[in-house]
Amino acid sequence: MAIQKRFLVFFALVGVAVWLALSLPSNARAAAGTSPTPPSPRPEKVLPGGAFSQNVQEAPVGIAGGGPVDHFGYHIVYPTFAWIDATDGTDTGLSGGSSSNAVGPISLPFSFKFYEHTYQSLYIVAAGYLSFTESSYWPARLVDMPSPLLPNNLIAPFANNWRLWENGPEGRVYYKSGGTAPNRYFVVEWYKVMYNQTELSFEVVLHENGDIDFYYGDVMNGWPCGLAGIEDDLGWDGLAYLTFCSGYPGPGRAVRFDRPNPRARVKVFPPYQGMFAAAGQWSDFLFHVRNSGEVGTDVYDVEAGSGWPVSFWTTYIDPLEDTDGDHIPDTGPLAQEDTFTVLAGVVAPLGITIGDANTAEITVTSSLDTMEKQKIYLQQAVPAPFAVAFQATDDYHHLLYLIRPDDRQLITVTSADRSEMDTAVAQLSTGGFIYICHKFYLNAQSASVGEVEYVLLDHEGNPISSIASLISHAQANGMVVDEIPVLAANTRGQAGVGWTEVDDTKYHIFFAVVDGRTGDVTVGPVEITSMDRDAGRMETASLVPLQGGRFALAWTDTRTSHYQISYTVLNSDGSPAFPPVVVADGYNPRFAVVGKNKIFLAYSDYGDISFLLLDTQGNIIRPSTKVQGTPNGLADDVLPLANGNIVIGGENAGGGVYFVILDENYNVVKEVTPLSHPATVVSSVNLSLSADVWGHVIFWWQDWGAATPGLGYMYYALTDEKGNFVTQPMPFSEIPFAGARLGQAITTYLTFGDVPYTYWAAEWIERLYNAGVTSGCAPAQYCPGNPVTRAQMAKFILKGKHGGDYEPPHYTTYTFTDIEGSWAADWIEELYQEGIVSGYPDGSYRPNNVVTRAQMAKFILKGKHGGGYEPPHYASYSFTDIEGLWAADWIEELYQEGIVSGYSDGTYRPNNQVTRAQMAKFIVNAFDLP
């Protein structure tokens, strides 16, 4: 299996934990088992009310505190430490590990107000937290607070994976109640619970007036990790006292979450939404307004600040009305705790294009207290084209999301009855896609097996092959699992696939080639290398295509005490060109081809991201170099750009993704730039890169742990080749889960599969297509190297001149003797009628002849300026090979008008054939196509 990010995050945070409680005086340390009188909580608050005086401690350095306030109004203060012994109360009966280990509902001795709701009971979780809402799963470790990830409605004095004993009194969880109304309390104590060898006690006290106290007791044998805080029933609002593993407050420390006075309030959720837009398109956003106040029914005004028009609706047909006469649409009267749903309709203006974006700021304001308001944000942008593969967690089916500036299509790739993972996708030079994943199942022999599956899809996402396995293990008698597939497509219409196979005794690395037109496996599967499982572990990591139908494959293994990176080059028949070579100590290697068959390798070196250069013979041609400024973590993806720059996408161990750009000399030209968004659930992971023909870099990533349907997002950002943002980071789709391999979640979505984004004429060909001048030579193909015939030239010029929708009149007779019956007869006749061509002296047009660059100069200029146009006579020429030629003045004028630039050696090569790629540049420049 791949390196687990949770493992990396955990140990990175452990390494920076700072302990401050040792500075506390010894008399502040209270042994569990003593029971001083608890501090008297303040009386029930009324509106209005004054400040409550108390003994406030300073917040420990490095620990959240010192008066932070959440949206509802809870804030942290530091009362006098006053431990309450609960071991003489009720034993919860909890024992063993913490995962899904809880008891409840347990009745409370009083009605307890928590945020806008009032509760009569709660659940006690072994992992060091309480909840007022039943959950089907209680995680042993909370990653973040607040967080919309389930469970919610939490109070966590010190949450972690605690180990409890079968018998007490130590290693158990107790609760009891005390006090008299209105000052009653309910306490839950985790008494001498264990994590590894560390033992500690802590507790939470719920006061009848709604205050919440955390008390921290003695700790033995080390310093524990944990998370502390509160969050509401949605997970959108809350207050963290300790982020996970940021420190233990220390024996004798107390913290209080002070409940605010009753007042008008509003809760609007979700706080952030995003989706892609297209010119003239209406987009719907649903959001919810809740009366979270405590002073009765309220009316909430709803307003928008936006560069694009926004309207509000109660349904798809009824606009939101102004019910209170203030000329602002509102929710109408909303009782306490009630929720009202609003639909916001945003209309994208006409004329917008890739990168154009808008953020609508929605403000919801209480009528009882106009100072009480909450804002949410609706982001939209016109996307660059790309495709993303991901897996739904509700039933494990796989999806392909095809995204274009003017359209989006969500394609179901696999059925819902498969347990599959490790999704990856690549666009083929045919224009279609290969989609791979691996599935697990029990075969007829009851053996646990896994297989790498693949399917071919056309340019629109329609399947053109059946789902097939690279190797079938249906008859295996023992465990054998194919997993961690890596994928790369070459210019021959082929896809290379590498993967790891694990059986009872060994790890194996396999490779195969799939024909992107038929779906046949044409090479392999070939075993590249293997190792005994007793010697360590091995996993595939990266694959790139090379010239001549070859591929370079990298993998990691732990034959030594740490990860090391190996690679080889595979010939077109799948045979290794040289034995595997170890090139670095590290993990998560990511390949890119730069220059002529030079292999750029970025990887995680247990600290920064480093890179080195390899050739195709197994040699290191540039030694390992650290990329300055990159944090500890993973190298997620590498992307070479058309201008020679190289983008490295990374993921830091503390959570979050970023990019850095190197120039063609491997110097940093864009320093580490975070890709962050406030909607992030827990942290950002799985950064994947792609590009378009316009020189944009496309970034995709996802929320980590967003396994709850409706929570968590895919994210998108767009930069230019220098790393300047064209579209700022934004969420663009709610996802149940995105189970994609690092660096392979997205791929290009090129109009023509045979025109890669690095191709010199890619932008001109795309502009020609967008103008309606061409639809290619075949579905999703442009054939850029093919010569242009005189018949094709007629259509190119007339559509370039008159527009993409132009069609010539139908003629019944023709001037030229050899065009009747030709598909281009009307186009050629119209070209003649407009004076652009005159044909040959024998009365023929010769439609199938190939056009030379000299001929094209005359055709283009007559098409642009009219049939009677003649160029000026030039005394000297910009190109070295045209003087004395019949077309010299035509060619020079073409240059002077900026339509051509010639070759780098100063020649024009007038007798060369015009290719379809060159034709695209001629037409776009001549007719100034957008």
Coordinates of N, CA, C and O in Angstrom, one line a residue, residues 280-341:
G280 N -23.1 33.1 -19.9 CA -24.6 33.2 -20.0 C -25.3 32.1 -19.1 O -26.5 32.0 -19.2
Q281 N -24.6 31.3 -18.4 CA -25.1 30.2 -17.6 C -25.7 30.6 -16.3 O -25.1 31.5 -15.6
W282 N -26.8 30.1 -15.9 CA -27.4 30.3 -14.6 C -26.9 29.1 -13.7 O -27.0 28.0 -14.0
S283 N -26.5 29.5 -12.5 CA -26.0 28.5 -11.5 C -26.8 28.6 -10.2 O -27.0 29.7 -9.8
D284 N -27.1 27.5 -9.6 CA -27.9 27.4 -8.4 C -27.0 27.1 -7.2 O -26.3 26.1 -7.3
F285 N -27.1 27.8 -6.2 CA -26.5 27.5 -4.9 C -27.6 27.4 -3.8 O -28.4 28.4 -3.7
L286 N -27.6 26.4 -3.0 CA -28.5 26.3 -1.9 C -27.7 26.6 -0.6 O -26.6 26.0 -0.4
F287 N -28.3 27.4 0.2 CA -27.7 27.6 1.6 C -28.8 27.7 2.6 O -30.0 27.9 2.2
H288 N -28.5 27.6 3.8 CA -29.4 27.5 4.9 C -29.2 28.6 6.0 O -28.1 28.8 6.3
V289 N -30.3 29.1 6.4 CA -30.3 30.2 7.4 C -31.0 29.6 8.7 O -32.2 29.2 8.6
R290 N -30.3 29.6 9.8 CA -30.9 29.1 11.0 C -31.0 30.2 12.1 O -30.0 31.0 12.3
N291 N -32.1 30.3 12.8 CA -32.2 31.2 13.9 C -31.6 30.5 15.1 O -32.1 29.6 15.8
S292 N -30.3 30.9 15.3 CA -29.5 30.3 16.4 C -29.6 31.2 17.7 O -28.8 31.0 18.6
G293 N -30.4 32.2 17.7 CA -30.5 33.1 18.8 C -31.4 32.5 19.9 O -32.0 31.4 19.8
E294 N -31.5 33.3 21.0 CA -32.3 32.9 22.2 C -33.3 34.0 22.6 O -33.7 34.0 23.8
V295 N -33.7 34.8 21.7 CA -34.6 35.9 22.0 C -35.9 35.9 21.2 O -36.5 36.9 21.0
G296 N -36.2 34.7 20.7 CA -37.5 34.6 20.0 C -37.4 34.6 18.5 O -36.3 34.6 17.9
T297 N -38.5 34.7 17.8 CA -38.6 34.7 16.4 C -37.9 35.9 15.8 O -37.9 37.0 16.3
D298 N -37.2 35.7 14.7 CA -36.5 36.7 14.0 C -36.7 36.7 12.5 O -37.2 35.6 12.0
V299 N -36.5 37.8 11.8 CA -36.5 37.8 10.4 C -35.1 38.2 9.9 O -34.5 39.1 10.4
Y300 N -34.7 37.5 8.8 CA -33.3 37.7 8.4 C -33.3 38.2 7.0 O -33.8 37.6 6.0
D301 N -32.6 39.4 6.8 CA -32.5 40.0 5.5 C -31.3 39.3 4.7 O -30.3 38.9 5.4
V302 N -31.5 39.1 3.4 CA -30.5 38.4 2.6 C -30.1 39.3 1.5 O -30.9 39.7 0.7
E303 N -28.8 39.6 1.5 CA -28.2 40.5 0.5 C -27.0 39.9 -0.2 O -26.3 39.1 0.4
A304 N -26.6 40.4 -1.4 CA -25.5 39.9 -2.1 C -24.6 41.1 -2.6 O -25.1 42.1 -3.0
G305 N -23.3 40.8 -2.4 CA -22.3 41.7 -3.1 C -21.6 40.9 -4.1 O -20.9 39.9 -3.8
S306 N -21.8 41.2 -5.4 CA -21.3 40.4 -6.5 C -21.1 41.1 -7.7 O -21.8 42.0 -8.1
G307 N -20.0 40.8 -8.5 CA -19.8 41.3 -9.8 C -20.7 40.8 -10.8 O -20.9 41.3 -11.9
W308 N -21.3 39.6 -10.6 CA -22.3 38.9 -11.5 C -23.6 39.0 -10.8 O -23.7 39.0 -9.6
P309 N -24.7 39.1 -11.6 CA -26.1 39.2 -11.0 C -26.4 38.0 -10.1 O -26.2 36.9 -10.5
V310 N -27.0 38.3 -9.0 CA -27.5 37.3 -8.0 C -28.9 37.6 -7.7 O -29.3 38.7 -7.4
S311 N -29.8 36.5 -7.7 CA -31.1 36.7 -7.2 C -31.4 35.5 -6.2 O -30.7 34.5 -6.2
F312 N -32.4 35.8 -5.3 CA -32.7 34.8 -4.3 C -34.1 34.2 -4.4 O -35.0 35.0 -4.8
W313 N -34.2 33.0 -4.2 CA -35.5 32.2 -4.4 C -35.8 31.3 -3.3 O -34.8 30.7 -2.6
T314 N -37.1 31.1 -3.0 CA -37.4 30.1 -2.0 C -37.6 28.7 -2.6 O -37.4 27.7 -2.0
T315 N -37.9 28.7 -3.9 CA -37.9 27.5 -4.7 C -37.4 27.9 -6.1 O -37.0 29.0 -6.3
Y316 N -37.5 27.0 -7.1 CA -37.1 27.3 -8.4 C -38.0 28.3 -9.1 O -37.7 28.8 -10.2
I317 N -39.2 28.5 -8.5 CA -40.2 29.4 -9.2 C -40.6 30.6 -8.4 O -41.2 31.6 -8.9
D318 N -40.4 30.6 -7.1 CA -40.8 31.7 -6.2 C -39.7 32.5 -5.7 O -38.8 32.0 -5.0
P319 N -39.6 33.8 -6.1 CA -38.5 34.6 -5.6 C -38.7 34.9 -4.1 O -39.8 34.9 -3.5
L320 N -37.6 35.2 -3.4 CA -37.6 35.6 -2.0 C -38.2 37.0 -1.9 O -37.8 37.9 -2.6
E321 N -39.1 37.1 -1.0 CA -39.9 38.4 -0.8 C -39.4 39.2 0.3 O -38.6 38.7 1.2
D322 N -39.8 40.5 0.3 CA -39.5 41.4 1.4 C -40.8 41.3 2.3 O -41.8 41.9 2.0
T323 N -40.7 40.6 3.5 CA -41.9 40.5 4.3 C -42.0 41.6 5.4 O -43.0 41.7 6.0
D324 N -40.9 42.3 5.6 CA -40.9 43.3 6.7 C -40.8 44.8 6.2 O -40.6 45.7 7.0
G325 N -41.0 45.0 4.9 CA -41.1 46.3 4.4 C -39.8 47.1 4.4 O -39.9 48.4 4.3
D326 N -38.6 46.5 4.5 CA -37.4 47.3 4.4 C -36.7 47.3 3.1 O -35.6 47.7 2.9
H327 N -37.4 46.8 2.1 CA -37.0 46.7 0.7 C -35.8 45.8 0.5 O -35.0 45.9 -0.5
I328 N -35.6 44.8 1.4 CA -34.6 43.8 1.3 C -35.2 42.5 1.4 O -36.0 42.2 2.3
P329 N -35.0 41.6 0.4 CA -35.6 40.2 0.5 C -35.1 39.5 1.8 O -34.0 39.7 2.3
D330 N -36.0 38.8 2.4 CA -35.7 38.1 3.7 C -36.4 36.8 3.8 O -37.1 36.3 2.9
T331 N -36.1 36.1 4.9 CA -36.6 34.8 5.2 C -38.0 34.7 5.6 O -38.6 33.6 5.6
G332 N -38.6 35.8 6.0 CA -39.9 35.8 6.8 C -39.6 35.4 8.2 O -38.5 35.1 8.6
P333 N -40.6 35.4 9.1 CA -40.4 35.1 10.5 C -39.9 33.7 10.7 O -40.4 32.7 10.1
L334 N -38.8 33.6 11.5 CA -38.2 32.3 11.7 C -38.1 32.0 13.2 O -37.4 32.8 13.9
A335 N -38.7 31.0 13.7 CA -38.7 30.7 15.1 C -37.3 30.2 15.5 O -36.5 29.7 14.7
Q336 N -37.0 30.2 16.8 CA -35.8 29.8 17.4 C -35.5 28.3 16.9 O -36.4 27.5 17.0
E337 N -34.3 28.0 16.5 CA -33.8 26.7 16.1 C -34.3 26.3 14.7 O -33.9 25.3 14.2
D338 N -35.3 27.1 14.1 CA -35.8 26.7 12.8 C -34.8 27.1 11.7 O -34.0 28.1 11.9
T339 N -34.8 26.4 10.6 CA -33.9 26.6 9.5 C -34.7 26.9 8.2 O -35.7 26.3 7.9
F340 N -34.2 27.9 7.4 CA -34.9 28.3 6.2 C -33.8 28.1 5.1 O -32.7 28.5 5.2
T341 N -34.3 27.5 4.0 CA -33.4 27.2 2.8 C -33.6 28.3 1.7 O -34.7 28.6 1.3

